[in-house]
Amino acid sequence: MKKKMLLLNTTVLLGLGGVLSTPAYASTIQDMESQKSQIQNQRQDVQSNIKAASDELTRIQAEQDQMKAQLERLTLAEEENNKKAEKTEADIKETSKQVEQLEKEIKLLQEKLEKRNDILKDRARSLQESGGNVEYLQVLLGSSSFGDFVDRALAVSTIVDADRGILQETKNMQDELKTKQADVKSKLASLEDMKAELDEMTVQLAAQKKQKDALAKELKDKEAKNEELKASLQSKDSSLANEQSTLEQNIKDQKAAEEAARKAAEQAAKEAAKKAAEQAQKAAAAPAEQADSSSAKAEAPKASSNDVAPTSAPAPKASNVVTVGNRWIGNSAYVFGGGRSQSDINHGLFDCSSFVHWAYAQVGVNLGPLGSVSTETLKHAGTQVSSSQMQPGDLVFFDTYKKDGHVGIYVGGGKFIGAQSSTGVAIANMSSGYWKQKFNGRVVRI
């Protein structure tokens, strides 16, 4: 009886040792598992924020690409407009030389005419002194001007051949003078238009340069903010990943230590059981009791722990002419003489008249040869109507650097769409401000 009690006590003590040793390890692992779960939840939130930030970065990148494309268009427009400005200046210089040369030729002609005038006066005086034809003298003396004098003299049939030759030469010189004077006036008018166009171009180039610089600065600022946001998110994710990795390693080490302790406890229990059995054998001194002692061996209960599974991450009609040009809003630039080649159109480079031509071409309406389209050709392209009867799709004209210097397409509500010098293709308000002042009332219905 005493031997049986000894074996029972040994078994109970070994069992209690295994049971009592488990909670210490389990509590430590449980705390770490709970901490790991919290970190996983935090990282899941961060990953969700990273995804949202990545989506935002993608959107911003698309916006940056659009801004870069617009910068490229503005740069190209600036280059084209600079070329146009240089050519205009060269044309002005060349025209100025032509005007100067014409003025010299006019001066020479006037001097020759004065000499011819003196010769004719002498001849008329001689004819009078020598008793010439009275009818002839009356015709000449009745002239109202020198030009009228020459015309009358040529009309008198009694004039001598020598006088007729001088008069005819004088008449030709007068006609040539009139032609050259008209040519000078025409070139001067052209020169004034070119100068006005150059002045307008200078203003527009400055506006485009300002727009380009503003876009460049905005792009640079957004790129800097994007890099800062990206670095911050990556740093946060990296920190949480390191913390999670460290905690997982600690859990692994703790489990390994627990397993080693469990095995050590089992080994100690075996040794204690063996020692108790030996003592029991000696105390009983009977072979049969050795079998009883062997059957009394007890295994210490195994400790167990529950891992928390990581949470998975979540998963054309003609009426369309008023809207067909919307695709170019924010994707175009103004170029003097632009929009008359496929390359310009592909890059969104228009001036006001080429944009109107393009828009109507998209709905199947031909407004004449693209290469020669201008505000002058467009104002004769359809029927003029009163501004009080203006309808969407009508062409509206504005006096800018010259009369009818700008054209657009009325879209309704007091607004029109057109290639504007400072913004490219855009919708502008003609009911107030600048465009109201420039609108001249000309409305053409195609």
Short mmCIF file of N, CA and C in Angstrom, two decimals, residues 20 25 28 41 66 91 150 153 157 168 174 181 184 205 208 232 413 416:
data_model
loop_
_atom_site.label_atom_id
_atom_site.label_comp_id
_atom_site.label_asym_id
_atom_site.label_seq_id
_atom_site.Cartn_x
_atom_site.Cartn_y
_atom_site.Cartn_z
N LEU A 20 1.62 23.05 -14.75
CA LEU A 20 2.00 24.36 -14.22
C LEU A 20 3.02 25.07 -15.10
N TYR A 25 4.55 29.77 -20.62
CA TYR A 25 4.90 29.88 -22.04
C TYR A 25 3.70 30.34 -22.86
N THR A 28 3.02 34.06 -22.63
CA THR A 28 3.98 34.88 -23.39
C THR A 28 3.67 34.83 -24.88
N ASN A 41 -3.09 44.14 -38.27
CA ASN A 41 -4.22 45.04 -38.54
C ASN A 41 -3.74 46.44 -38.92
N GLN A 66 -0.38 64.67 -68.86
CA GLN A 66 -1.19 65.62 -69.63
C GLN A 66 -0.55 67.01 -69.61
N ASP A 91 9.48 90.75 -93.21
CA ASP A 91 8.57 91.28 -94.23
C ASP A 91 8.38 92.79 -94.06
N VAL A 150 -3.14 118.41 -119.81
CA VAL A 150 -2.54 117.38 -120.68
C VAL A 150 -3.62 116.65 -121.45
N ALA A 153 -4.98 118.88 -124.19
CA ALA A 153 -4.00 119.07 -125.26
C ALA A 153 -3.96 117.87 -126.19
N SER A 157 -6.95 118.14 -132.18
CA SER A 157 -6.39 117.50 -133.38
C SER A 157 -5.37 118.36 -134.10
N GLN A 168 2.12 112.96 -124.78
CA GLN A 168 1.85 111.53 -124.56
C GLN A 168 2.80 110.96 -123.50
N GLN A 174 2.21 110.43 -115.83
CA GLN A 174 1.16 110.67 -114.85
C GLN A 174 0.46 109.36 -114.45
N GLN A 181 1.60 105.41 -106.73
CA GLN A 181 1.03 105.97 -105.51
C GLN A 181 0.01 104.99 -104.90
N VAL A 184 1.95 102.20 -103.30
CA VAL A 184 2.50 102.61 -102.02
C VAL A 184 1.42 102.57 -100.93
N LEU A 205 2.61 85.81 -77.25
CA LEU A 205 3.81 85.05 -76.89
C LEU A 205 4.13 85.22 -75.41
N GLN A 208 1.62 83.12 -73.49
CA GLN A 208 1.95 81.70 -73.60
C GLN A 208 3.17 81.37 -72.74
N SER A 232 7.37 58.64 -47.64
CA SER A 232 6.75 58.50 -46.33
C SER A 232 5.99 57.18 -46.21
N GLY A 413 -25.91 80.45 -74.77
CA GLY A 413 -25.71 81.00 -73.44
C GLY A 413 -24.73 82.15 -73.39
N PHE A 416 -18.87 81.23 -76.69
CA PHE A 416 -18.41 80.68 -77.95
C PHE A 416 -17.14 79.86 -77.72
#
